[in-house]
Amino acid sequence: MALNQLNLLRPLLCQTLLRQVRSPLVAPSRVSRLPLYPSTSCYPPAVCSRLYATKKAKAKAKGQSAKVNINSTLVEEIISLDEVKEDMTDVLSALKDDFTRNLSIRTSPGALDHIVVTTQDGKFPLNQLGQISMKSPQFIMVNMSSFPEATAAATRALEESSMNLNPEVDGTIIKVPVPKVTREHRENLSKLAKQLSNKAKDSLRKVRSNAVAQVKKAKEGHSEDTLRLVEKQIQQMSDNILADIDKQLAAKTKELLG
C-alpha cells in the first residue's frame, strides 16, 4: 500500500523538482516525450544550457568601452584640449595648403595662384604681385608692372616650384610655357604628396607627444585614472586627424595619377 501511495505522489514530486531547477538565466533544451516511468506522467528534468554573448554583442560592448567620458572641469585643470585640437587641425590645414601650392597640374591661371614669392618685404602669393592671364592652353603670362622690383623673385619662385616650369622674362612680363604633363611627372608629384603627408604625420606626432608630456607633469592633485583618460582622449583626437591626413593623401594621389 505504501508503494502505491508513493507512485501516486511521484508526479507531484517531479513537477516540484522541475520548478526548482529552472532559472531565468538558462534555457531548457528539448525534453524527450518519453516519461521516466511508464506508469506515470513525470518527465526527466530538462537539460540546461548556458546562454553565451554573441560576437555582435561583444563588438558593441567593446565599441562602447572605447569612448572616453571625463569631467570637462578636471580636463581644463590639466590641459586645454581645445588648444591641442587647434594645433592638430593646423597640421591638417598646412598639408592641404602644401598640396594646393606644390602639387597642381592644372593648365589654367589659377594653377599659379598659390606660388609663394619671397621678397625683401616678406612672402606673398604670386597673384598678389602680378596679373596672371592665360594666353593659350600651353602659355601663361604674368604681368609684373605693378611690382616690377619683384620680377626676378617671381621668376625664381616659378622655376623652383614643383610644376616643372621654365619661365622667360621680357621686361616686366614673365612668359610661362606650360609643359605637357607626362606620366612620369604625375608619378613624381604623387611621391611628393606622400612625402608631404609623412611630414604632416611627424608634426602631428610632435603635437600629441607635447600634449601627453604636459599631462604627465600634472600628477599632483589628480589620480592616475584621470590622467590616463585625458591621454586617451588626446590619442583619439590624434587618430581622427591622422585618418583625415590619409584621406587627403588618397584623394590627391587619385587626382594626380588620374
mmCIF file of C-alpha atoms in Angstrom:
data_model
loop_
_atom_site.group_PDB
_atom_site.id
_atom_site.type_symbol
_atom_site.label_atom_id
_atom_site.label_comp_id
_atom_site.label_asym_id
_atom_site.label_seq_id
_atom_site.Cartn_x
_atom_site.Cartn_y
_atom_site.Cartn_z
ATOM 1 C CA MET A 1 0.000 0.000 0.000
ATOM 2 C CA ALA A 2 2.800 2.427 0.856
ATOM 3 C CA LEU A 3 4.362 1.723 -2.558
ATOM 4 C CA ASN A 4 1.131 2.556 -4.326
ATOM 5 C CA GLN A 5 0.853 5.859 -2.445
ATOM 6 C CA LEU A 6 4.456 6.699 -3.407
ATOM 7 C CA ASN A 7 3.632 6.101 -7.079
ATOM 8 C CA LEU A 8 0.702 8.481 -6.794
ATOM 9 C CA LEU A 9 2.881 11.212 -5.239
ATOM 10 C CA ARG A 10 5.735 10.794 -7.725
ATOM 11 C CA PRO A 11 4.254 13.158 -10.454
ATOM 12 C CA LEU A 12 3.846 15.944 -7.891
ATOM 13 C CA LEU A 13 7.419 15.485 -6.669
ATOM 14 C CA CYS A 14 8.779 15.636 -10.247
ATOM 15 C CA GLN A 15 6.889 18.856 -11.058
ATOM 16 C CA THR A 16 8.224 20.488 -7.875
ATOM 17 C CA LEU A 17 11.759 19.435 -8.809
ATOM 18 C CA LEU A 18 11.398 20.937 -12.285
ATOM 19 C CA ARG A 19 10.253 24.291 -10.911
ATOM 20 C CA GLN A 20 13.259 24.434 -8.582
ATOM 21 C CA VAL A 21 15.794 23.543 -11.291
ATOM 22 C CA ARG A 22 14.593 26.009 -13.960
ATOM 23 C CA SER A 23 16.068 29.553 -13.810
ATOM 24 C CA PRO A 24 15.654 32.773 -15.886
ATOM 25 C CA LEU A 25 19.357 32.611 -16.737
ATOM 26 C CA VAL A 26 19.196 29.227 -18.505
ATOM 27 C CA ALA A 27 17.313 27.908 -21.459
ATOM 28 C CA PRO A 28 15.883 24.376 -21.381
ATOM 29 C CA SER A 29 16.650 22.107 -24.282
ATOM 30 C CA ARG A 30 14.035 19.915 -25.831
ATOM 31 C CA VAL A 31 12.627 17.301 -23.477
ATOM 32 C CA SER A 32 12.066 13.779 -24.599
ATOM 33 C CA ARG A 33 8.391 12.903 -24.791
ATOM 34 C CA LEU A 34 9.039 9.508 -23.178
ATOM 35 C CA PRO A 35 8.148 9.508 -19.466
ATOM 36 C CA LEU A 36 10.687 8.411 -16.921
ATOM 37 C CA TYR A 37 8.237 5.869 -15.598
ATOM 38 C CA PRO A 38 5.709 4.346 -17.997
ATOM 39 C CA SER A 39 3.032 4.263 -15.345
ATOM 40 C CA THR A 40 3.340 7.956 -14.521
ATOM 41 C CA SER A 41 3.326 11.299 -16.363
ATOM 42 C CA CYS A 42 6.590 12.502 -14.801
ATOM 43 C CA TYR A 43 9.325 13.560 -17.243
ATOM 44 C CA PRO A 44 13.035 13.812 -16.501
ATOM 45 C CA PRO A 45 14.452 17.219 -15.602
ATOM 46 C CA ALA A 46 15.344 19.385 -18.629
ATOM 47 C CA VAL A 47 18.982 19.643 -19.570
ATOM 48 C CA CYS A 48 20.106 23.247 -19.020
ATOM 49 C CA SER A 49 22.324 25.151 -21.435
ATOM 50 C CA ARG A 50 24.082 28.431 -20.671
ATOM 51 C CA LEU A 51 23.366 31.491 -22.834
ATOM 52 C CA TYR A 52 26.606 32.994 -24.190
ATOM 53 C CA ALA A 53 27.054 36.528 -25.519
ATOM 54 C CA THR A 54 27.124 36.706 -29.306
ATOM 55 C CA LYS A 55 30.072 38.185 -31.249
ATOM 56 C CA LYS A 56 27.898 41.117 -32.279
ATOM 57 C CA ALA A 57 27.068 41.922 -28.656
ATOM 58 C CA LYS A 58 30.739 41.665 -27.678
ATOM 59 C CA ALA A 59 31.772 44.007 -30.505
ATOM 60 C CA LYS A 60 29.105 46.506 -29.464
ATOM 61 C CA ALA A 61 30.281 46.426 -25.869
ATOM 62 C CA LYS A 62 33.889 46.860 -26.992
ATOM 63 C CA GLY A 63 32.981 49.895 -29.067
ATOM 64 C CA GLN A 64 31.132 51.472 -26.194
ATOM 65 C CA SER A 65 34.039 50.973 -23.818
ATOM 66 C CA ALA A 66 36.388 52.746 -26.237
ATOM 67 C CA LYS A 67 34.612 56.064 -25.748
ATOM 68 C CA VAL A 68 36.214 58.467 -23.298
ATOM 69 C CA ASN A 69 33.911 60.188 -20.848
ATOM 70 C CA ILE A 70 35.575 62.523 -18.388
ATOM 71 C CA ASN A 71 34.607 65.595 -16.418
ATOM 72 C CA SER A 72 35.448 68.647 -18.548
ATOM 73 C CA THR A 73 36.346 70.647 -15.428
ATOM 74 C CA LEU A 74 39.021 68.127 -14.480
ATOM 75 C CA VAL A 75 40.443 68.241 -18.003
ATOM 76 C CA GLU A 76 40.699 72.035 -18.014
ATOM 77 C CA GLU A 77 42.767 71.870 -14.829
ATOM 78 C CA ILE A 78 45.263 69.593 -16.582
ATOM 79 C CA ILE A 79 45.398 70.780 -20.215
ATOM 80 C CA SER A 80 43.416 72.775 -22.752
ATOM 81 C CA LEU A 81 42.128 70.193 -25.213
ATOM 82 C CA ASP A 82 40.763 72.975 -27.424
ATOM 83 C CA GLU A 83 44.295 74.271 -27.964
ATOM 84 C CA VAL A 84 45.569 70.767 -28.655
ATOM 85 C CA LYS A 85 42.791 70.228 -31.192
ATOM 86 C CA GLU A 86 43.577 73.567 -32.830
ATOM 87 C CA ASP A 87 47.263 72.660 -33.139
ATOM 88 C CA MET A 88 46.376 69.305 -34.685
ATOM 89 C CA THR A 89 43.912 70.934 -37.088
ATOM 90 C CA ASP A 90 46.616 73.423 -38.122
ATOM 91 C CA VAL A 91 48.769 70.472 -39.196
ATOM 92 C CA LEU A 92 45.978 69.235 -41.479
ATOM 93 C CA SER A 93 45.386 72.740 -42.870
ATOM 94 C CA ALA A 94 49.093 73.154 -43.620
ATOM 95 C CA LEU A 95 49.069 69.859 -45.518
ATOM 96 C CA LYS A 96 46.101 70.994 -47.634
ATOM 97 C CA ASP A 97 47.940 74.225 -48.438
ATOM 98 C CA ASP A 98 51.073 72.277 -49.426
ATOM 99 C CA PHE A 99 49.038 70.046 -51.705
ATOM 100 C CA THR A 100 47.394 73.039 -53.382
ATOM 101 C CA ARG A 101 50.604 75.055 -53.705
ATOM 102 C CA ASN A 102 53.051 72.332 -54.752
ATOM 103 C CA LEU A 103 51.021 69.609 -56.446
ATOM 104 C CA SER A 104 48.932 71.390 -59.037
ATOM 105 C CA ILE A 105 48.840 70.039 -62.605
ATOM 106 C CA ARG A 106 46.069 72.302 -63.898
ATOM 107 C CA THR A 107 46.772 74.297 -67.079
ATOM 108 C CA SER A 108 44.929 77.439 -66.001
ATOM 109 C CA PRO A 109 45.838 80.822 -64.464
ATOM 110 C CA GLY A 110 44.681 79.576 -61.087
ATOM 111 C CA ALA A 111 47.426 76.958 -61.151
ATOM 112 C CA LEU A 112 49.956 79.678 -60.276
ATOM 113 C CA ASP A 113 47.912 81.499 -57.640
ATOM 114 C CA HIS A 114 49.476 79.755 -54.674
ATOM 115 C CA ILE A 115 53.110 80.003 -55.738
ATOM 116 C CA VAL A 116 54.828 81.971 -52.954
ATOM 117 C CA VAL A 117 57.280 84.703 -53.896
ATOM 118 C CA THR A 118 59.945 85.677 -51.359
ATOM 119 C CA THR A 119 60.764 89.399 -51.487
ATOM 120 C CA GLN A 120 62.608 91.824 -49.246
ATOM 121 C CA ASP A 121 59.266 92.828 -47.716
ATOM 122 C CA GLY A 122 58.194 89.264 -46.978
ATOM 123 C CA LYS A 123 56.455 86.358 -48.685
ATOM 124 C CA PHE A 124 53.458 86.926 -50.973
ATOM 125 C CA PRO A 125 51.332 84.776 -53.298
ATOM 126 C CA LEU A 126 52.209 85.379 -56.939
ATOM 127 C CA ASN A 127 48.674 86.552 -57.788
ATOM 128 C CA GLN A 128 49.083 89.448 -55.320
ATOM 129 C CA LEU A 129 52.206 90.730 -57.064
ATOM 130 C CA GLY A 130 51.394 90.145 -60.721
ATOM 131 C CA GLN A 131 48.429 89.849 -63.053
ATOM 132 C CA ILE A 132 48.179 86.274 -64.311
ATOM 133 C CA SER A 133 46.456 85.546 -67.616
ATOM 134 C CA MET A 134 46.054 82.519 -69.864
ATOM 135 C CA LYS A 135 47.056 83.262 -73.459
ATOM 136 C CA SER A 136 46.609 79.692 -74.651
ATOM 137 C CA PRO A 137 46.311 76.195 -73.122
ATOM 138 C CA GLN A 138 50.121 75.963 -73.331
ATOM 139 C CA PHE A 139 51.055 79.515 -72.391
ATOM 140 C CA ILE A 140 50.552 81.654 -69.243
ATOM 141 C CA MET A 141 51.689 85.253 -68.879
ATOM 142 C CA VAL A 142 52.431 87.100 -65.620
ATOM 143 C CA ASN A 143 52.409 90.907 -65.804
ATOM 144 C CA MET A 144 54.629 92.306 -63.025
ATOM 145 C CA SER A 145 54.227 96.016 -63.941
ATOM 146 C CA SER A 146 52.571 96.750 -60.566
ATOM 147 C CA PHE A 147 55.623 95.413 -58.688
ATOM 148 C CA PRO A 148 58.494 95.404 -61.198
ATOM 149 C CA GLU A 149 61.078 95.093 -58.419
ATOM 150 C CA ALA A 150 59.659 91.618 -57.629
ATOM 151 C CA THR A 151 60.015 90.299 -61.185
ATOM 152 C CA ALA A 152 63.257 88.417 -60.503
ATOM 153 C CA ALA A 153 61.899 86.903 -57.282
ATOM 154 C CA ALA A 154 58.699 85.819 -59.040
ATOM 155 C CA THR A 155 60.695 84.209 -61.833
ATOM 156 C CA ARG A 156 62.796 82.326 -59.308
ATOM 157 C CA ALA A 157 59.658 81.118 -57.465
ATOM 158 C CA LEU A 158 58.226 79.771 -60.723
ATOM 159 C CA GLU A 159 61.455 77.933 -61.521
ATOM 160 C CA GLU A 160 61.654 76.381 -58.042
ATOM 161 C CA SER A 161 58.040 75.231 -57.987
ATOM 162 C CA SER A 162 57.202 71.566 -58.483
ATOM 163 C CA MET A 163 55.295 72.306 -61.698
ATOM 164 C CA ASN A 164 58.325 71.797 -63.956
ATOM 165 C CA LEU A 165 58.161 75.372 -65.337
ATOM 166 C CA ASN A 166 60.744 77.221 -67.384
ATOM 167 C CA PRO A 167 59.700 80.905 -67.349
ATOM 168 C CA GLU A 168 61.114 83.556 -69.693
ATOM 169 C CA VAL A 169 61.442 87.251 -68.707
ATOM 170 C CA ASP A 170 60.652 90.082 -71.109
ATOM 171 C CA GLY A 171 60.916 93.341 -69.126
ATOM 172 C CA THR A 172 58.159 93.170 -66.520
ATOM 173 C CA ILE A 173 56.400 90.331 -68.372
ATOM 174 C CA ILE A 174 57.060 86.739 -67.340
ATOM 175 C CA LYS A 175 56.171 84.237 -70.056
ATOM 176 C CA VAL A 176 55.443 80.776 -68.733
ATOM 177 C CA PRO A 177 55.193 77.931 -71.255
ATOM 178 C CA VAL A 178 53.067 75.137 -69.821
ATOM 179 C CA PRO A 179 54.738 71.773 -70.438
ATOM 180 C CA LYS A 180 52.699 68.735 -71.288
ATOM 181 C CA VAL A 181 52.003 66.736 -68.160
ATOM 182 C CA THR A 182 53.697 63.380 -68.605
ATOM 183 C CA ARG A 183 53.032 60.180 -66.696
ATOM 184 C CA GLU A 184 56.476 60.425 -65.136
ATOM 185 C CA HIS A 185 55.727 63.921 -63.859
ATOM 186 C CA ARG A 186 52.432 62.740 -62.348
ATOM 187 C CA GLU A 187 54.209 59.894 -60.568
ATOM 188 C CA ASN A 188 56.860 62.273 -59.212
ATOM 189 C CA LEU A 189 54.119 64.535 -57.863
ATOM 190 C CA SER A 190 52.404 61.575 -56.180
ATOM 191 C CA LYS A 191 55.701 60.695 -54.474
ATOM 192 C CA LEU A 192 55.978 64.287 -53.282
ATOM 193 C CA ALA A 193 52.427 64.065 -51.939
ATOM 194 C CA LYS A 194 53.472 61.019 -49.911
ATOM 195 C CA GLN A 195 56.482 62.899 -48.531
ATOM 196 C CA LEU A 196 54.349 65.885 -47.548
ATOM 197 C CA SER A 197 51.815 63.645 -45.794
ATOM 198 C CA ASN A 198 54.589 61.884 -43.860
ATOM 199 C CA LYS A 199 55.908 65.283 -42.812
ATOM 200 C CA ALA A 200 52.422 66.210 -41.593
ATOM 201 C CA LYS A 201 52.211 62.956 -39.608
ATOM 202 C CA ASP A 202 55.542 63.769 -37.941
ATOM 203 C CA SER A 203 54.214 67.205 -36.977
ATOM 204 C CA LEU A 204 51.027 65.605 -35.633
ATOM 205 C CA ARG A 205 53.011 63.152 -33.511
ATOM 206 C CA LYS A 206 55.022 66.050 -32.106
ATOM 207 C CA VAL A 207 51.832 67.876 -31.077
ATOM 208 C CA ARG A 208 50.485 64.703 -29.441
ATOM 209 C CA SER A 209 53.764 63.988 -27.620
ATOM 210 C CA ASN A 210 53.944 67.540 -26.259
ATOM 211 C CA ALA A 211 50.356 67.320 -25.039
ATOM 212 C CA VAL A 212 50.933 63.956 -23.334
ATOM 213 C CA ALA A 213 54.098 65.299 -21.701
ATOM 214 C CA GLN A 214 52.091 68.212 -20.317
ATOM 215 C CA VAL A 215 49.526 65.792 -18.891
ATOM 216 C CA LYS A 216 52.207 63.683 -17.212
ATOM 217 C CA LYS A 217 53.520 66.793 -15.430
ATOM 218 C CA ALA A 218 50.121 67.265 -13.748
ATOM 219 C CA LYS A 219 50.490 64.270 -11.442
ATOM 220 C CA GLU A 220 49.943 66.194 -8.211
ATOM 221 C CA GLY A 221 46.295 66.562 -7.292
ATOM 222 C CA HIS A 222 44.997 64.165 -9.947
ATOM 223 C CA SER A 223 44.532 60.416 -9.949
ATOM 224 C CA GLU A 224 46.344 58.146 -12.382
ATOM 225 C CA ASP A 225 42.994 57.045 -13.839
ATOM 226 C CA THR A 226 42.074 60.662 -14.640
ATOM 227 C CA LEU A 227 45.418 61.358 -16.307
ATOM 228 C CA ARG A 228 45.133 58.126 -18.266
ATOM 229 C CA LEU A 229 41.698 59.127 -19.565
ATOM 230 C CA VAL A 230 42.998 62.536 -20.659
ATOM 231 C CA GLU A 231 45.880 60.879 -22.517
ATOM 232 C CA LYS A 232 43.401 58.524 -24.183
ATOM 233 C CA GLN A 233 41.283 61.457 -25.305
ATOM 234 C CA ILE A 234 44.356 63.157 -26.805
ATOM 235 C CA GLN A 235 45.165 59.931 -28.638
ATOM 236 C CA GLN A 236 41.643 59.777 -30.066
ATOM 237 C CA MET A 237 41.951 63.357 -31.349
ATOM 238 C CA SER A 238 45.277 62.470 -32.963
ATOM 239 C CA ASP A 239 43.801 59.354 -34.579
ATOM 240 C CA ASN A 240 40.986 61.418 -36.105
ATOM 241 C CA ILE A 241 43.403 63.905 -37.678
ATOM 242 C CA LEU A 242 45.626 61.037 -38.843
ATOM 243 C CA ALA A 243 42.655 59.498 -40.642
ATOM 244 C CA ASP A 244 41.966 62.866 -42.323
ATOM 245 C CA ILE A 245 45.593 63.060 -43.478
ATOM 246 C CA ASP A 246 45.296 59.633 -45.080
ATOM 247 C CA LYS A 247 42.068 60.707 -46.806
ATOM 248 C CA GLN A 248 43.716 63.837 -48.183
ATOM 249 C CA LEU A 249 46.642 61.789 -49.494
ATOM 250 C CA ALA A 250 44.355 59.220 -51.130
ATOM 251 C CA ALA A 251 42.293 61.941 -52.854
ATOM 252 C CA LYS A 252 45.368 63.840 -54.077
ATOM 253 C CA THR A 253 47.071 60.669 -55.341
ATOM 254 C CA LYS A 254 43.953 59.747 -57.294
ATOM 255 C CA GLU A 255 43.830 63.273 -58.752
ATOM 256 C CA LEU A 256 47.493 63.222 -59.774
ATOM 257 C CA LEU A 257 47.609 59.747 -61.270
ATOM 258 C CA GLY A 258 44.218 60.043 -62.902
#
